[in-house]
Coordinates of C-alpha atoms in Angstrom, one line a residue:
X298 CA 0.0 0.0 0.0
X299 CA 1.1 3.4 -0.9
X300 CA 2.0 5.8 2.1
X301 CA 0.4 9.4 2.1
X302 CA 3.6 10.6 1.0
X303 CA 3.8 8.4 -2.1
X304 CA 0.3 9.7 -2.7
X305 CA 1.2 13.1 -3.5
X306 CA 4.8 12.6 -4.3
X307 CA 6.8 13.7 -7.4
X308 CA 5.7 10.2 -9.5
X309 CA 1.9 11.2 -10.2
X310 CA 3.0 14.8 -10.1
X311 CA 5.1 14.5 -13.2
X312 CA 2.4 13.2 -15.0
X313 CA 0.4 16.4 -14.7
X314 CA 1.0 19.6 -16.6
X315 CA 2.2 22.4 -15.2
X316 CA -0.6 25.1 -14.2
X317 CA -0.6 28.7 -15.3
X318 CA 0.9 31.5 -13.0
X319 CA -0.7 35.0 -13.5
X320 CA 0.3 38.1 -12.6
X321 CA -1.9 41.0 -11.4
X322 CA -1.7 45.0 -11.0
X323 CA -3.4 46.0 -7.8
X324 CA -3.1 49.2 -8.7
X325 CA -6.6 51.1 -7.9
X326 CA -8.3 47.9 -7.7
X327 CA -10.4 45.9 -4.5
X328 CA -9.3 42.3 -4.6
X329 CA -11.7 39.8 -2.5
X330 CA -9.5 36.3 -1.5
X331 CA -12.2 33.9 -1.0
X332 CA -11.3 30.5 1.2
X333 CA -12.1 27.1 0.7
X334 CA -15.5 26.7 0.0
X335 CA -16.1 22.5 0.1
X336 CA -19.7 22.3 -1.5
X337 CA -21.2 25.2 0.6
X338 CA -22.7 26.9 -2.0
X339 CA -25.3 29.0 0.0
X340 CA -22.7 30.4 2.1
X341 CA -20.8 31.0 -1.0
X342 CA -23.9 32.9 -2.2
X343 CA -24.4 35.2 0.9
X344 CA -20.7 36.0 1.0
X345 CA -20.8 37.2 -2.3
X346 CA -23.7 39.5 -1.5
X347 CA -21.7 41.4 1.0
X348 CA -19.0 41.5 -1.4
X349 CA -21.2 43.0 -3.6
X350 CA -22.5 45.4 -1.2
X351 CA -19.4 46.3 0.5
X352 CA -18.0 47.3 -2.8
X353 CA -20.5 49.7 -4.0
X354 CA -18.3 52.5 -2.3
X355 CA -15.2 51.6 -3.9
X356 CA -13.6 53.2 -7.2
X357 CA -11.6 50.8 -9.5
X358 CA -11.8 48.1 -10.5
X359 CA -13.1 44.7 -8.4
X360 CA -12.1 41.2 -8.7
X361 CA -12.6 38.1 -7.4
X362 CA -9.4 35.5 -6.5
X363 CA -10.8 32.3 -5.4
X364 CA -8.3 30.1 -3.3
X365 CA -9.6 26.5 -4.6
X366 CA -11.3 23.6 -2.9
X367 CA -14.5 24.0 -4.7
X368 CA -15.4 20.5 -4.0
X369 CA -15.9 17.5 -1.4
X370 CA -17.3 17.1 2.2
X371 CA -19.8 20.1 1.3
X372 CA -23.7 19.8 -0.5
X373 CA -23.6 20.8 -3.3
X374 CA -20.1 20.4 -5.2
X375 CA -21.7 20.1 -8.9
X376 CA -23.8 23.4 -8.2
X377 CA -20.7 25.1 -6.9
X378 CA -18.6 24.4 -10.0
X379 CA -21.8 25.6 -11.8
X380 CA -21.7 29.1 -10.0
X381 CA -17.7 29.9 -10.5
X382 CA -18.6 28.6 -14.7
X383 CA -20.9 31.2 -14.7
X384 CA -20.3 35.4 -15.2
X385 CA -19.2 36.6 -11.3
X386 CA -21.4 39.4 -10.0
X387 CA -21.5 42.2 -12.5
X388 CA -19.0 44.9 -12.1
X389 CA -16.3 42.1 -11.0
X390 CA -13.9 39.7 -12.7
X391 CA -13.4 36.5 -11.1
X392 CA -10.2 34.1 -10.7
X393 CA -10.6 30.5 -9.7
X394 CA -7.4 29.1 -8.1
X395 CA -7.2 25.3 -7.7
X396 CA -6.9 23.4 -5.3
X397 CA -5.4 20.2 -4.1
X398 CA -8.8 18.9 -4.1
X399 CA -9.9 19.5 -7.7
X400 CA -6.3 18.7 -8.7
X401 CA -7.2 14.8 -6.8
X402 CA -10.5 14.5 -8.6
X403 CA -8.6 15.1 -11.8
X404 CA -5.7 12.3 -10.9
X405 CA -9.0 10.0 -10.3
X406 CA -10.2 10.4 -13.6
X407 CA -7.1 10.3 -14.8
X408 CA -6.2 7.0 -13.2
X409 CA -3.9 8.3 -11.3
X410 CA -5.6 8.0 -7.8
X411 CA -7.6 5.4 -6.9
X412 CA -11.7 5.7 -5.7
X413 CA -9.8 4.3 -2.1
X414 CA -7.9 6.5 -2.3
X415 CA -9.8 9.8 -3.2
X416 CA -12.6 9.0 -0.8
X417 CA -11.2 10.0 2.3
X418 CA -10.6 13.0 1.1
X419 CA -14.6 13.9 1.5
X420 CA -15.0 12.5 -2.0
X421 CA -18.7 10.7 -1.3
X422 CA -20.6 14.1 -0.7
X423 CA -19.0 15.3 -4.7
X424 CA -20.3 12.1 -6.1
X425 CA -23.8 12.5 -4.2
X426 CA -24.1 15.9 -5.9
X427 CA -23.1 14.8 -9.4
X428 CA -26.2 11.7 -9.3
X429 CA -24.0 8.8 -7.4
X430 CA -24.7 7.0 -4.4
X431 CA -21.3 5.5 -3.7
X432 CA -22.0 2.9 -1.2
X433 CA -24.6 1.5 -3.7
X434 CA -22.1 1.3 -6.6
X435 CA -19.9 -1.6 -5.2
X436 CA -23.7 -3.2 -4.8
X437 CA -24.8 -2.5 -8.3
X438 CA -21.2 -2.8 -10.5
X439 CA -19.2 -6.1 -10.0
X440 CA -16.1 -4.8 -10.6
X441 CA -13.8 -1.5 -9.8
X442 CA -13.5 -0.6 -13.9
X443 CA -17.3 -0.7 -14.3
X444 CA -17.6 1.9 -11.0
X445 CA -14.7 3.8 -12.2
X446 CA -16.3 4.2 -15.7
X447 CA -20.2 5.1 -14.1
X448 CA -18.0 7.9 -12.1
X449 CA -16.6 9.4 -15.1
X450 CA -19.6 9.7 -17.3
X451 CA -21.4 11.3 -14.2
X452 CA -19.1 14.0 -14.1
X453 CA -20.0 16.9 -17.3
X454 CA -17.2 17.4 -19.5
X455 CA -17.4 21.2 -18.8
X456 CA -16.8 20.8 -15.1
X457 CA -13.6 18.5 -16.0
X458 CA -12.3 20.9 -18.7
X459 CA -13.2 23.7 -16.5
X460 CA -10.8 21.9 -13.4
X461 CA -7.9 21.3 -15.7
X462 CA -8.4 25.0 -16.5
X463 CA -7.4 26.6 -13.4
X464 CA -4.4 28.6 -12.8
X465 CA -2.2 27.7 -10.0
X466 CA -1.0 31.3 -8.4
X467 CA -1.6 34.8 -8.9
X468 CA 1.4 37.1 -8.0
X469 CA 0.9 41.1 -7.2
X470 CA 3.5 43.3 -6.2
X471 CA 3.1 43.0 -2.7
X472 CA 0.8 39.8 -2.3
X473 CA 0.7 36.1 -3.7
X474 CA -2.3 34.1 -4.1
X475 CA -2.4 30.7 -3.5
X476 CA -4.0 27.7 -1.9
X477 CA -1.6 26.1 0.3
X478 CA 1.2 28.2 1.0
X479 CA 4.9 28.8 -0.8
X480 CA 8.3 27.1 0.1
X481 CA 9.3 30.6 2.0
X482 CA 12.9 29.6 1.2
X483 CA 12.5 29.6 -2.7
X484 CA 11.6 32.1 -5.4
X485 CA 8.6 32.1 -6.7
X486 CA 9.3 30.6 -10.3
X487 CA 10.8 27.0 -8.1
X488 CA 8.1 26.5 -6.7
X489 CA 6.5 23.3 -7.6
X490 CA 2.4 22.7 -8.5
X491 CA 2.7 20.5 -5.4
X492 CA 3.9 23.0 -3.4
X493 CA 1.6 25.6 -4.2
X494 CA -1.5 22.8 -3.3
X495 CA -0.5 20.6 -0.8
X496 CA 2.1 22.7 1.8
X497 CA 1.6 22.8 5.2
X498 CA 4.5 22.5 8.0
X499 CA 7.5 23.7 5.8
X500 CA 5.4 26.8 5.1
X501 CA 4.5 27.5 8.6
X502 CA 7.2 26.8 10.7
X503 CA 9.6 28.2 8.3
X504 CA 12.3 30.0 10.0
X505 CA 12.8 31.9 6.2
X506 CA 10.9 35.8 5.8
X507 CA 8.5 35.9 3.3
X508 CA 9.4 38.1 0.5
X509 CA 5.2 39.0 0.3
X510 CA 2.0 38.7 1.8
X511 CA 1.1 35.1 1.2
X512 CA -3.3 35.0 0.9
X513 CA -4.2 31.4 1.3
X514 CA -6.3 28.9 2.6
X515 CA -6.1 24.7 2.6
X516 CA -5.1 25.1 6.6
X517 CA -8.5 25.5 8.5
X518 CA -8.4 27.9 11.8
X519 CA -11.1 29.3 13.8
X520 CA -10.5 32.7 12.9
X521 CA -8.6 34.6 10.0
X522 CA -5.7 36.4 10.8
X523 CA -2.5 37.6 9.3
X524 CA 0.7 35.9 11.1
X525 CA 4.1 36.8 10.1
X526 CA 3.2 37.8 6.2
X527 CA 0.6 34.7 5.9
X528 CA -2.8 35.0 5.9
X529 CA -5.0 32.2 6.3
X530 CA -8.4 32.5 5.2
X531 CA -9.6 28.9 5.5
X532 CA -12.4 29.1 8.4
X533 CA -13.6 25.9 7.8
X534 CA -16.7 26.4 5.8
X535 CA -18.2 22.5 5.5
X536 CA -18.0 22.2 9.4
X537 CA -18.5 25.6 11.0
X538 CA -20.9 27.1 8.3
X539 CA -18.2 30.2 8.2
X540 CA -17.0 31.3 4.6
X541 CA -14.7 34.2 5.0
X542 CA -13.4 36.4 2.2
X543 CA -10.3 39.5 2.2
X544 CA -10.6 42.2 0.9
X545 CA -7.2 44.1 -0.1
X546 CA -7.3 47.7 -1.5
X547 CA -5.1 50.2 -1.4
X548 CA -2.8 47.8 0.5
X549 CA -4.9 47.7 3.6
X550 CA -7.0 44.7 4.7
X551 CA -10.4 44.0 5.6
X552 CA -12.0 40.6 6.6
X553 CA -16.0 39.6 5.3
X554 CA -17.8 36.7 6.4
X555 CA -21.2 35.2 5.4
X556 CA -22.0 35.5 8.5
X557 CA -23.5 38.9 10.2
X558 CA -20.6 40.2 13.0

């Protein structure tokens, strides 16, 4: 049996292409950072109306960076890729990030990952909301290629070519966007796909400065805060109901929720 390690190691990561890395001029413009949203596409809704609403007042031009993890553990997955398909609010562009979790459902399809393997990861409630009951598909399908191939026609085309689609990091002149976190010790054109997605320790207890604000998510805390250049906007949607956003403009910070303060 593979170890976790081996899961996400360099040997399936090779087989993936590298994802794009934008570059984006703050310059007169409100960002919103959005964390991890997991299926909760109601909160997702509500946060976006205070978005909305809080940016009535501000010249410029308004976008949208979301951090990734999109899917599993959550509702309502499918309708959630649905939303970030369509046109974001008007008046705003949008960026969808990925995350290690899109990036897993991808090395499923792919072959890469096994159904064992990507289920733990909160897999069951994205199959749910795309049609399949997985505890009735090892019932129904004697064998692993006839579940495997049931999954894949379940899942639209769009939503897969939409995943494959998604840049990796956006950079700024003061800020970097990203899902997991950044090798503080490296520039930013060595850092892997893998380290952008799946970084956790080596980014937090890194004894290294960071060069910029790092806006990410992946890491779930109770609260978002900014600690020593990183600021973690994962609240934990799927389990605490809490989808938090930051808003960045004019280099100052501001933190929105979903839910009323």
């Amino acid at each position: 049996m593979k170890t976790f390690a081996g899961l996400f190691g360099p040997d399936r990561a090779a087989r993936r292409a590298q994802r794009d890395r934008l570059r984006l001029d703050l310059a007169d413009a409100a960002v919103y950072a959005i964390g991890d949203i997991h299926g909760c596409l109601d909160e997702l809704l509500t946060l976006e109306g205070v978005i909305v609403d809080d940016a009535r007042s501000l010249p410029g031009r308004k976008i949208i960076v979301m951090l990734g993890d999109y899917i599993d553990r959550g509702p309502d997955s499918s309708r959630v890729v649905d939303h970030l398909m369509a046109p974001p609010p008007p008046g705003f562009d949008r960026i969808c990030l990925t995350g290690n979790h899109e990036v897993a459902l991808l090395d499923y399809l792919d072959g890469h990952l096994s159904l064992s393997q990507w289920m733990p990861m909160g897999a069951a409630a994205t199959l749910f909301s795309y049609g399949v009951d997985p505890d009735r598909l090892g019932h129904v399908y004697r064998s692993s290629r006839q579940v495997n191939e049931v999954i894949r026609r379940a899942i639209p085309a769009a939503h897969v070519s939409f995943f494959r689609s998604l840049p990796i990091m956006v950079e700024a002149e003061r800020y970097v966007f990203v899902h997991a976190g950044i090798r503080p010790e490296a520039a930013l054109d060595q850092q892997t796909d893998d380290d952008l997605i799946y970084i956790r320790s080596a980014f937090y207890e890194s004894p290294h400065p960071l060069r910029k604000y790092v806006v990410h998510g992946h890491t779930p805390v109770a609260e978002a805060k900014l600690e020593r250049g990183r600021i973690n906007i994962d609240t934990g949607c799927y389990y605490s109901g809490r989808l938090t956003a930051l808003r960045i403009f004019r280099n100052k910070g501001r933190y929105l929720s979903n839910r009323a303060v």
